[in-house]
mmCIF file of C-alpha atoms and ligand atoms in Angstrom:
data_model
loop_
_atom_site.group_PDB
_atom_site.id
_atom_site.type_symbol
_atom_site.label_atom_id
_atom_site.label_comp_id
_atom_site.label_asym_id
_atom_site.label_seq_id
_atom_site.Cartn_x
_atom_site.Cartn_y
_atom_site.Cartn_z
ATOM 1 C CA MET A 96 122.712 88.483 110.927
ATOM 2 C CA ILE A 97 119.455 89.749 112.163
ATOM 3 C CA PHE A 98 116.924 88.791 109.693
ATOM 4 C CA ARG A 99 112.721 89.039 109.866
ATOM 5 C CA GLN A 100 110.506 88.720 107.755
ATOM 6 C CA LEU A 101 107.044 90.643 108.419
ATOM 7 C CA PHE A 102 103.647 90.139 107.023
ATOM 8 C CA ASP A 103 100.775 92.448 106.389
ATOM 9 C CA GLN A 104 97.165 90.155 106.298
ATOM 10 C CA THR A 105 95.632 93.263 104.487
ATOM 11 C CA SER A 106 97.595 93.383 101.331
ATOM 12 C CA SER A 107 99.553 89.897 101.720
ATOM 13 C CA THR A 108 103.059 92.116 101.523
ATOM 14 C CA TYR A 109 106.427 90.760 103.416
ATOM 15 C CA SER A 110 108.455 93.069 104.643
ATOM 16 C CA TYR A 111 111.915 92.417 105.911
ATOM 17 C CA LEU A 112 114.401 93.653 108.622
ATOM 18 C CA LEU A 113 117.915 93.380 108.007
ATOM 19 C CA ALA A 114 120.762 94.028 110.148
ATOM 20 C CA SER A 115 123.994 92.957 110.778
ATOM 21 C CA ARG A 116 124.322 92.606 114.724
ATOM 22 C CA ARG A 117 122.201 93.537 117.574
ATOM 23 C CA GLY A 118 122.999 97.200 118.196
ATOM 24 C CA GLY A 119 123.772 97.925 114.765
ATOM 25 C CA GLU A 120 122.468 99.904 111.967
ATOM 26 C CA ALA A 121 118.921 98.011 110.629
ATOM 27 C CA LEU A 122 117.494 98.530 106.963
ATOM 28 C CA ILE A 123 113.445 97.697 106.026
ATOM 29 C CA ILE A 124 112.399 96.861 102.742
ATOM 30 C CA ASP A 125 109.173 97.572 101.503
ATOM 31 C CA PRO A 126 107.414 98.600 104.676
ATOM 32 C CA VAL A 127 103.643 99.053 105.331
ATOM 33 C CA LEU A 128 102.379 102.185 106.273
ATOM 34 C CA GLU A 129 99.915 100.216 108.828
ATOM 35 C CA LYS A 130 102.563 98.037 110.422
ATOM 36 C CA VAL A 131 105.105 100.972 110.977
ATOM 37 C CA ASP A 132 104.332 100.782 115.119
ATOM 38 C CA ARG A 133 104.968 97.111 114.794
ATOM 39 C CA TYR A 134 108.633 97.608 113.193
ATOM 40 C CA LEU A 135 109.479 100.757 115.286
ATOM 41 C CA GLN A 136 108.467 98.264 118.284
ATOM 42 C CA LEU A 137 110.669 95.195 116.872
ATOM 43 C CA VAL A 138 113.323 97.618 115.861
ATOM 44 C CA ALA A 139 113.601 98.854 119.541
ATOM 45 C CA GLU A 140 113.127 95.404 121.058
ATOM 46 C CA LEU A 141 116.056 94.123 119.201
ATOM 47 C CA ASP A 142 118.139 97.375 119.756
ATOM 48 C CA LEU A 143 118.955 98.211 116.185
ATOM 49 C CA LYS A 144 118.450 101.533 114.790
ATOM 50 C CA LEU A 145 116.536 101.903 111.279
ATOM 51 C CA VAL A 146 118.887 104.178 109.028
ATOM 52 C CA LYS A 147 116.983 102.982 105.653
ATOM 53 C CA ALA A 148 113.948 102.247 104.297
ATOM 54 C CA VAL A 149 113.409 101.031 101.040
ATOM 55 C CA ASP A 150 110.707 100.142 98.127
ATOM 56 C CA THR A 151 111.117 97.778 95.347
ATOM 57 C CA HIS A 152 108.773 99.627 93.489
ATOM 58 C CA ILE A 153 105.618 102.123 93.640
ATOM 59 C CA HIS A 154 103.127 99.678 95.453
ATOM 60 C CA ALA A 155 99.479 99.449 93.620
ATOM 61 C CA ASP A 156 97.891 97.503 96.967
ATOM 62 C CA HIS A 157 98.957 99.251 99.843
ATOM 63 C CA ILE A 158 100.741 102.391 100.950
ATOM 64 C CA THR A 159 104.219 102.481 101.961
ATOM 65 C CA GLY A 160 105.652 103.262 105.258
ATOM 66 C CA LEU A 161 108.727 105.268 104.079
ATOM 67 C CA GLY A 162 107.594 108.364 104.921
ATOM 68 C CA ALA A 163 105.991 107.287 108.326
ATOM 69 C CA LEU A 164 109.194 105.781 108.844
ATOM 70 C CA ARG A 165 111.724 108.647 107.906
ATOM 71 C CA ASP A 166 109.510 110.730 109.991
ATOM 72 C CA ARG A 167 109.823 108.944 112.887
ATOM 73 C CA THR A 168 113.108 108.065 112.690
ATOM 74 C CA HIS A 169 115.216 110.279 110.591
ATOM 75 C CA CYS A 170 116.103 107.368 108.376
ATOM 76 C CA ILE A 171 116.585 107.842 104.552
ATOM 77 C CA THR A 172 114.337 106.774 102.428
ATOM 78 C CA VAL A 173 115.240 104.811 99.119
ATOM 79 C CA MET A 174 113.926 103.927 95.842
ATOM 80 C CA GLY A 175 115.062 103.405 92.301
ATOM 81 C CA GLU A 176 116.138 105.798 90.017
ATOM 82 C CA ASN A 177 113.183 105.094 87.551
ATOM 83 C CA ALA A 178 110.659 105.172 90.428
ATOM 84 C CA LYS A 179 107.994 107.952 89.783
ATOM 85 C CA VAL A 180 107.987 109.129 93.421
ATOM 86 C CA ASP A 181 108.279 112.845 94.020
ATOM 87 C CA VAL A 182 111.288 112.447 96.412
ATOM 88 C CA VAL A 183 112.720 109.937 98.007
ATOM 89 C CA SER A 184 116.486 110.668 99.992
ATOM 90 C CA MET A 185 118.578 108.450 98.027
ATOM 91 C CA ARG A 186 117.962 106.495 94.428
ATOM 92 C CA VAL A 187 119.909 103.753 93.261
ATOM 93 C CA THR A 188 120.092 101.891 89.936
ATOM 94 C CA GLU A 189 121.775 98.697 88.833
ATOM 95 C CA GLY A 190 125.073 98.067 89.631
ATOM 96 C CA ASP A 191 125.327 100.354 93.050
ATOM 97 C CA LYS A 192 125.329 98.811 96.281
ATOM 98 C CA LEU A 193 122.952 99.331 98.808
ATOM 99 C CA THR A 194 124.992 99.449 102.460
ATOM 100 C CA ILE A 195 124.186 99.888 105.952
ATOM 101 C CA GLU A 196 126.848 98.588 108.690
ATOM 102 C CA GLY A 197 128.129 95.385 108.024
ATOM 103 C CA LEU A 198 125.882 94.614 105.413
ATOM 104 C CA ALA A 199 125.812 95.290 101.456
ATOM 105 C CA LEU A 200 122.986 94.486 99.117
ATOM 106 C CA ASP A 201 123.412 94.748 95.105
ATOM 107 C CA VAL A 202 120.869 96.645 93.250
ATOM 108 C CA LEU A 203 119.337 94.469 90.301
ATOM 109 C CA TYR A 204 117.125 96.600 87.836
ATOM 110 C CA THR A 205 114.213 94.305 87.253
ATOM 111 C CA PRO A 206 111.630 96.032 84.956
ATOM 112 C CA GLY A 207 108.572 94.343 84.040
ATOM 113 C CA HIS A 208 105.816 94.293 87.072
ATOM 114 C CA THR A 209 106.292 98.080 86.766
ATOM 115 C CA ASP A 210 108.906 99.859 84.884
ATOM 116 C CA ASP A 211 110.271 100.869 88.026
ATOM 117 C CA SER A 212 111.171 97.336 89.663
ATOM 118 C CA TYR A 213 114.515 97.066 91.706
ATOM 119 C CA SER A 214 115.717 93.707 93.426
ATOM 120 C CA PHE A 215 118.075 93.507 96.033
ATOM 121 C CA LEU A 216 120.722 90.440 96.530
ATOM 122 C CA THR A 217 122.815 89.345 99.325
ATOM 123 C CA ASN A 218 125.107 86.837 99.868
ATOM 124 C CA ASP A 219 122.811 83.922 99.979
ATOM 125 C CA ARG A 220 119.382 85.914 99.590
ATOM 126 C CA VAL A 221 117.262 88.065 97.272
ATOM 127 C CA PHE A 222 114.480 90.327 97.586
ATOM 128 C CA THR A 223 112.691 90.254 94.580
ATOM 129 C CA GLY A 224 109.720 92.144 95.056
ATOM 130 C CA ASP A 225 106.755 91.443 92.353
ATOM 131 C CA THR A 226 109.421 90.752 89.584
ATOM 132 C CA LEU A 227 109.714 86.484 90.724
ATOM 133 C CA LEU A 228 107.272 85.480 93.308
ATOM 134 C CA ILE A 229 106.539 82.200 94.702
ATOM 135 C CA ARG A 230 105.058 79.934 91.964
ATOM 136 C CA GLY A 231 104.130 83.116 90.590
ATOM 137 C CA THR A 232 105.572 86.545 88.690
ATOM 138 C CA GLY A 233 103.693 89.791 89.054
ATOM 139 C CA ARG A 234 101.221 91.050 87.019
ATOM 140 C CA THR A 235 102.238 93.253 84.167
ATOM 141 C CA ASP A 236 98.959 94.782 82.976
ATOM 142 C CA PHE A 237 99.453 98.498 84.587
ATOM 143 C CA GLN A 238 102.037 100.941 86.005
ATOM 144 C CA ASN A 239 103.510 100.634 82.556
ATOM 145 C CA GLY A 240 104.702 96.944 83.025
ATOM 146 C CA SER A 241 105.960 94.780 80.217
ATOM 147 C CA ALA A 242 105.614 90.913 79.709
ATOM 148 C CA ARG A 243 108.963 91.361 77.614
ATOM 149 C CA ALA A 244 110.808 93.576 79.814
ATOM 150 C CA GLN A 245 109.840 90.801 82.844
ATOM 151 C CA TYR A 246 110.722 88.161 80.675
ATOM 152 C CA GLU A 247 114.204 89.507 80.639
ATOM 153 C CA SER A 248 114.564 90.405 84.099
ATOM 154 C CA LEU A 249 113.763 86.695 85.230
ATOM 155 C CA PHE A 250 115.918 85.175 82.526
ATOM 156 C CA GLY A 251 118.355 87.556 81.998
ATOM 157 C CA LYS A 252 119.112 88.249 85.698
ATOM 158 C CA LEU A 253 116.809 86.540 88.343
ATOM 159 C CA LEU A 254 117.526 83.078 87.017
ATOM 160 C CA LYS A 255 121.078 83.131 86.573
ATOM 161 C CA LEU A 256 121.760 83.462 89.880
ATOM 162 C CA PRO A 257 122.749 80.343 92.108
ATOM 163 C CA GLU A 258 120.133 77.975 92.451
ATOM 164 C CA ASP A 259 120.474 77.888 96.018
ATOM 165 C CA THR A 260 119.996 81.202 96.494
ATOM 166 C CA LEU A 261 117.405 82.478 98.529
ATOM 167 C CA VAL A 262 113.759 84.182 97.237
ATOM 168 C CA PHE A 263 112.132 86.096 99.388
ATOM 169 C CA PRO A 264 109.576 88.267 97.220
ATOM 170 C CA ALA A 265 107.161 91.216 98.394
ATOM 171 C CA HIS A 266 103.988 89.163 98.476
ATOM 172 C CA ASP A 267 102.131 85.622 98.962
ATOM 173 C CA TYR A 268 98.857 84.893 98.564
ATOM 174 C CA LYS A 269 99.248 81.078 99.516
ATOM 175 C CA GLY A 270 101.256 81.315 102.784
ATOM 176 C CA ASP A 271 104.506 80.474 101.353
ATOM 177 C CA THR A 272 107.752 81.941 103.154
ATOM 178 C CA VAL A 273 110.606 81.322 101.133
ATOM 179 C CA SER A 274 112.068 79.728 98.039
ATOM 180 C CA THR A 275 114.788 79.357 95.902
ATOM 181 C CA ILE A 276 116.025 80.676 92.268
ATOM 182 C CA GLY A 277 116.054 76.344 91.429
ATOM 183 C CA GLU A 278 112.986 75.377 92.779
ATOM 184 C CA GLU A 279 111.430 78.328 90.730
ATOM 185 C CA LYS A 280 113.005 77.569 87.622
ATOM 186 C CA ARG A 281 111.688 74.078 87.897
ATOM 187 C CA CYS A 282 108.482 74.659 89.815
ATOM 188 C CA ASN A 283 107.052 77.812 88.837
ATOM 189 C CA PRO A 284 104.599 77.426 86.228
ATOM 190 C CA ARG A 285 105.374 81.059 84.611
ATOM 191 C CA LEU A 286 108.962 79.854 84.103
ATOM 192 C CA GLN A 287 108.161 77.074 81.940
ATOM 193 C CA VAL A 288 108.282 78.918 78.861
ATOM 194 C CA LYS A 289 110.049 78.234 75.554
ATOM 195 C CA SER A 290 110.470 81.449 74.843
ATOM 196 C CA VAL A 291 109.830 85.385 75.313
ATOM 197 C CA ASP A 292 106.731 85.115 73.156
ATOM 198 C CA GLU A 293 105.233 82.329 74.993
ATOM 199 C CA TYR A 294 105.740 84.358 78.147
ATOM 200 C CA VAL A 295 103.951 87.069 76.570
ATOM 201 C CA ASP A 296 101.174 85.155 75.418
ATOM 202 C CA LEU A 297 100.749 83.705 78.969
ATOM 203 C CA MET A 298 100.913 87.083 81.116
ATOM 204 C CA SER A 299 98.494 88.528 78.480
ATOM 205 C CA LYS A 300 95.473 86.263 79.224
ATOM 206 C CA LEU A 301 95.637 86.427 82.693
ATOM 207 C CA LYS A 302 92.367 88.985 83.255
ATOM 208 C CA LEU A 303 93.350 89.873 86.565
ATOM 209 C CA ALA A 304 90.765 92.600 88.708
ATOM 210 C CA ASN A 305 92.776 95.411 89.638
ATOM 211 C CA PRO A 306 93.879 95.614 93.214
ATOM 212 C CA LYS A 307 91.076 97.257 95.375
ATOM 213 C CA MET A 308 93.486 99.827 96.905
ATOM 214 C CA MET A 309 94.912 101.018 93.549
ATOM 215 C CA ASP A 310 93.147 104.568 93.003
ATOM 216 C CA VAL A 311 94.534 105.672 96.825
ATOM 217 C CA ALA A 312 97.690 103.470 96.772
ATOM 218 C CA VAL A 313 99.257 104.426 93.950
ATOM 219 C CA PRO A 314 99.019 108.207 93.927
ATOM 220 C CA ALA A 315 99.838 108.301 97.780
ATOM 221 C CA ASN A 316 102.995 106.026 97.091
ATOM 222 C CA MET A 317 103.987 108.611 94.651
ATOM 223 C CA ARG A 318 104.238 111.609 96.846
ATOM 224 C CA GLN A 319 106.514 110.705 99.733
ATOM 225 C CA GLY A 320 109.228 113.663 99.892
ATOM 226 C CA LEU A 321 109.673 115.451 103.174
ATOM 227 C CA ALA A 322 107.690 118.955 103.885
ATOM 228 C CA GLN A 323 110.889 120.773 102.444
ATOM 229 C CA ASP A 324 108.575 123.853 102.584
ATOM 230 C CA GLU A 325 108.524 123.576 106.077
ATOM 231 C CA ILE A 326 112.571 124.196 106.418
ATOM 232 C CA ALA A 327 112.205 127.204 103.849
ATOM 233 C CA ARG A 328 109.351 128.893 105.680
ATOM 234 C CA LYS A 329 112.015 128.672 108.767
ATOM 235 C CA GLY A 330 114.449 130.573 106.665
ATOM 236 C CA TRP A 331 116.694 127.740 106.798
ATOM 237 C CA ALA A 332 116.569 126.896 103.083
ATOM 238 C CA VAL A 333 118.853 128.577 100.275
ATOM 239 C CA MET A 334 117.792 128.162 96.807
ATOM 240 C CA PRO A 335 120.300 126.274 94.535
ATOM 241 C CA ALA A 336 120.789 129.661 92.288
ATOM 242 C CA GLN A 337 121.334 131.575 95.647
ATOM 243 C CA ALA A 338 123.647 129.140 96.716
ATOM 244 C CA PHE A 339 126.220 129.455 94.027
ATOM 245 C CA ALA A 340 127.890 132.776 95.581
ATOM 246 C CA LEU A 341 128.550 130.431 99.165
ATOM 247 C CA VAL A 342 130.831 128.516 96.875
ATOM 248 C CA GLY A 343 134.919 129.877 98.198
ATOM 249 C CA LYS A 344 133.340 132.144 100.811
ATOM 250 C CA PRO A 345 135.375 132.061 104.041
ATOM 251 C CA ASN A 346 132.820 132.436 106.264
ATOM 252 C CA VAL A 347 130.983 129.383 104.629
ATOM 253 C CA ALA A 348 131.216 125.740 105.228
ATOM 254 C CA LEU A 349 129.375 123.841 102.791
ATOM 255 C CA ILE A 350 128.894 120.245 104.363
ATOM 256 C CA ASP A 351 128.220 117.529 102.226
ATOM 257 C CA LEU A 352 126.101 114.431 103.855
ATOM 258 C CA ARG A 353 126.082 111.702 100.987
ATOM 259 C CA GLU A 354 127.765 108.811 101.240
ATOM 260 C CA ARG A 355 131.131 108.221 99.132
ATOM 261 C CA PRO A 356 129.430 106.493 96.262
ATOM 262 C CA GLU A 357 127.048 109.290 95.660
ATOM 263 C CA ARG A 358 129.959 111.629 95.904
ATOM 264 C CA GLU A 359 132.222 109.708 93.429
ATOM 265 C CA LYS A 360 129.148 108.859 90.873
ATOM 266 C CA HIS A 361 127.500 112.468 90.968
ATOM 267 C CA GLY A 362 129.981 114.810 91.897
ATOM 268 C CA VAL A 363 130.419 117.233 94.837
ATOM 269 C CA ILE A 364 129.979 120.907 95.310
ATOM 270 C CA PRO A 365 133.416 122.793 94.966
ATOM 271 C CA SER A 366 135.219 123.000 98.585
ATOM 272 C CA SER A 367 132.410 121.305 100.457
ATOM 273 C CA LEU A 368 133.046 119.355 103.374
ATOM 274 C CA HIS A 369 132.330 115.652 103.686
ATOM 275 C CA ALA A 370 129.903 114.698 106.815
ATOM 276 C CA PRO A 371 128.005 111.715 106.252
ATOM 277 C CA TYR A 372 124.365 111.760 107.629
ATOM 278 C CA PRO A 373 124.968 108.550 109.291
ATOM 279 C CA ASP A 374 127.808 110.644 111.602
ATOM 280 C CA LEU A 375 125.264 113.837 112.047
ATOM 281 C CA GLN A 376 124.030 113.494 115.597
ATOM 282 C CA GLU A 377 127.805 112.732 116.809
ATOM 283 C CA ASN A 378 129.019 115.706 114.903
ATOM 284 C CA ILE A 379 126.429 118.200 115.720
ATOM 285 C CA ARG A 380 126.504 117.296 119.155
ATOM 286 C CA PRO A 381 128.922 120.104 121.856
ATOM 287 C CA GLY A 382 132.482 119.146 121.435
ATOM 288 C CA GLY A 383 131.430 117.697 117.744
ATOM 289 C CA MET A 384 132.730 118.544 114.347
ATOM 290 C CA LEU A 385 130.285 120.627 113.198
ATOM 291 C CA HIS A 386 129.314 122.213 116.343
ATOM 292 C CA GLU A 387 133.099 123.072 116.803
ATOM 293 C CA LEU A 388 133.188 124.667 113.053
ATOM 294 C CA ALA A 389 130.141 126.650 113.739
ATOM 295 C CA THR A 390 130.769 127.502 117.325
ATOM 296 C CA ALA A 391 134.743 128.068 117.216
ATOM 297 C CA THR A 392 134.928 129.923 114.036
ATOM 298 C CA GLY A 393 131.888 130.932 113.815
ATOM 299 C CA LYS A 394 131.620 129.648 109.854
ATOM 300 C CA ARG A 395 127.727 129.157 108.600
ATOM 301 C CA ILE A 396 126.744 125.834 108.158
ATOM 302 C CA VAL A 397 125.197 124.883 104.837
ATOM 303 C CA PHE A 398 124.029 121.454 104.724
ATOM 304 C CA TYR A 399 123.699 119.644 101.169
ATOM 305 C CA CYS A 400 122.578 116.034 100.020
ATOM 306 C CA ALA A 401 121.066 113.895 96.950
ATOM 307 C CA PHE A 402 117.395 115.829 97.026
ATOM 308 C CA GLY A 403 117.613 117.899 100.395
ATOM 309 C CA GLU A 404 115.770 115.541 102.390
ATOM 310 C CA ARG A 405 118.650 114.148 104.563
ATOM 311 C CA SER A 406 119.841 117.994 104.440
ATOM 312 C CA ALA A 407 115.973 119.118 105.745
ATOM 313 C CA MET A 408 116.267 116.605 108.588
ATOM 314 C CA ALA A 409 120.094 117.543 109.276
ATOM 315 C CA VAL A 410 118.762 121.244 109.450
ATOM 316 C CA GLN A 411 116.492 120.716 112.625
ATOM 317 C CA ALA A 412 118.510 118.448 113.992
ATOM 318 C CA ALA A 413 121.703 120.976 113.735
ATOM 319 C CA GLN A 414 118.757 123.762 114.925
ATOM 320 C CA ASP A 415 117.710 121.744 117.841
ATOM 321 C CA ALA A 416 121.254 121.492 118.738
ATOM 322 C CA GLY A 417 121.919 124.669 119.214
ATOM 323 C CA ILE A 418 123.640 125.324 115.316
ATOM 324 C CA ASP A 419 121.480 128.720 114.689
ATOM 325 C CA SER A 420 123.107 129.303 111.359
ATOM 326 C CA ALA A 421 122.472 125.915 110.094
ATOM 327 C CA CYS A 422 120.763 125.959 106.877
ATOM 328 C CA HIS A 423 120.390 123.978 104.048
ATOM 329 C CA ILE A 424 119.970 123.930 99.813
ATOM 330 C CA HIS A 425 116.647 123.770 98.949
ATOM 331 C CA GLY A 426 116.322 120.150 96.305
ATOM 332 C CA GLY A 427 119.989 119.214 96.895
ATOM 333 C CA LEU A 428 122.851 118.541 94.218
ATOM 334 C CA ASP A 429 119.769 117.334 92.417
ATOM 335 C CA ALA A 430 118.560 120.925 91.958
ATOM 336 C CA TRP A 431 121.961 122.321 92.126
ATOM 337 C CA ARG A 432 122.577 120.742 88.711
ATOM 338 C CA LYS A 433 118.949 121.601 86.964
ATOM 339 C CA ALA A 434 120.436 125.275 87.959
ATOM 340 C CA ASN A 435 124.051 124.384 86.291
ATOM 341 C CA GLY A 436 125.534 124.665 89.974
ATOM 342 C CA PRO A 437 129.805 124.100 89.193
ATOM 343 C CA LEU A 438 130.935 120.424 90.093
ATOM 344 C CA ALA A 439 134.226 118.827 91.186
ATOM 345 C CA ARG A 440 135.083 115.655 91.306
HETATM 346 FE FE1 FE2 B 723 103.447 95.487 92.740
#
């Protein structure tokens, strides 16, 4: 496995780049906006293809690199279901798997620091965001934090992992880089409590100043969505209510860009074809499946995904590849469902 721990000095944030092999797909956890150039340089140096950028929660101390990485690499953005961000490409929740080529991370919902905090677990390591820090835990006094919920996330979930599981947090202010679950159980002063009430009491006495960046970072981090309006202005968007009429039309090919588990979980638009976003470039180039479908049959290509982000990027790419009928369903399956569009399983 390729594994890199990257550090932003200004906010003391750790970001993590993961891939299963040189030349393969990569994902990054908790990227910082100011470091995006560095990440992309490293991705190029290691001959990787960045396909997913993930935030463990809405950060208050730095601006996320999610949007910039999406704009520059066309990777997809991922956050938890509860994250109060306007739009990301994919939302995950407890029990889901976050996958790239050769790698699968289990998604754990670990609220407490915020109500949108998630942790990500691979075989031997867990990315704990600000839920569990090295010899500390994330503060619980803003962003709908709850010391009670955090106690459950810690004692009910993270501390139940095998003791030798490596702990990689989103921050460290002392210079530590990694710990283990066993080490934190024994040595983390916040975890030496006898009860949830004792933990709540401990957390209530911290009296911390708000992060310097908070008033800027939180609102910025809540607006990550790709400007789908730009695609609509070009006439390449179909509003869900208008898209209902396209189902079953012989001259239309509805193309689902989502991953298989998303299709199974949320359903699909009837009569649509599956062509996952990671295969897009291959599918739209001359000779590719979608390029042939559009040119040989004259079918209009209508992309959709979960929230309209992947499909908006796909429309632009398909148009660039000469598929001039390509458009997408604005707002994705989420908007489709809210407009009471029909779904098949
Ligand atoms: Fe945080």
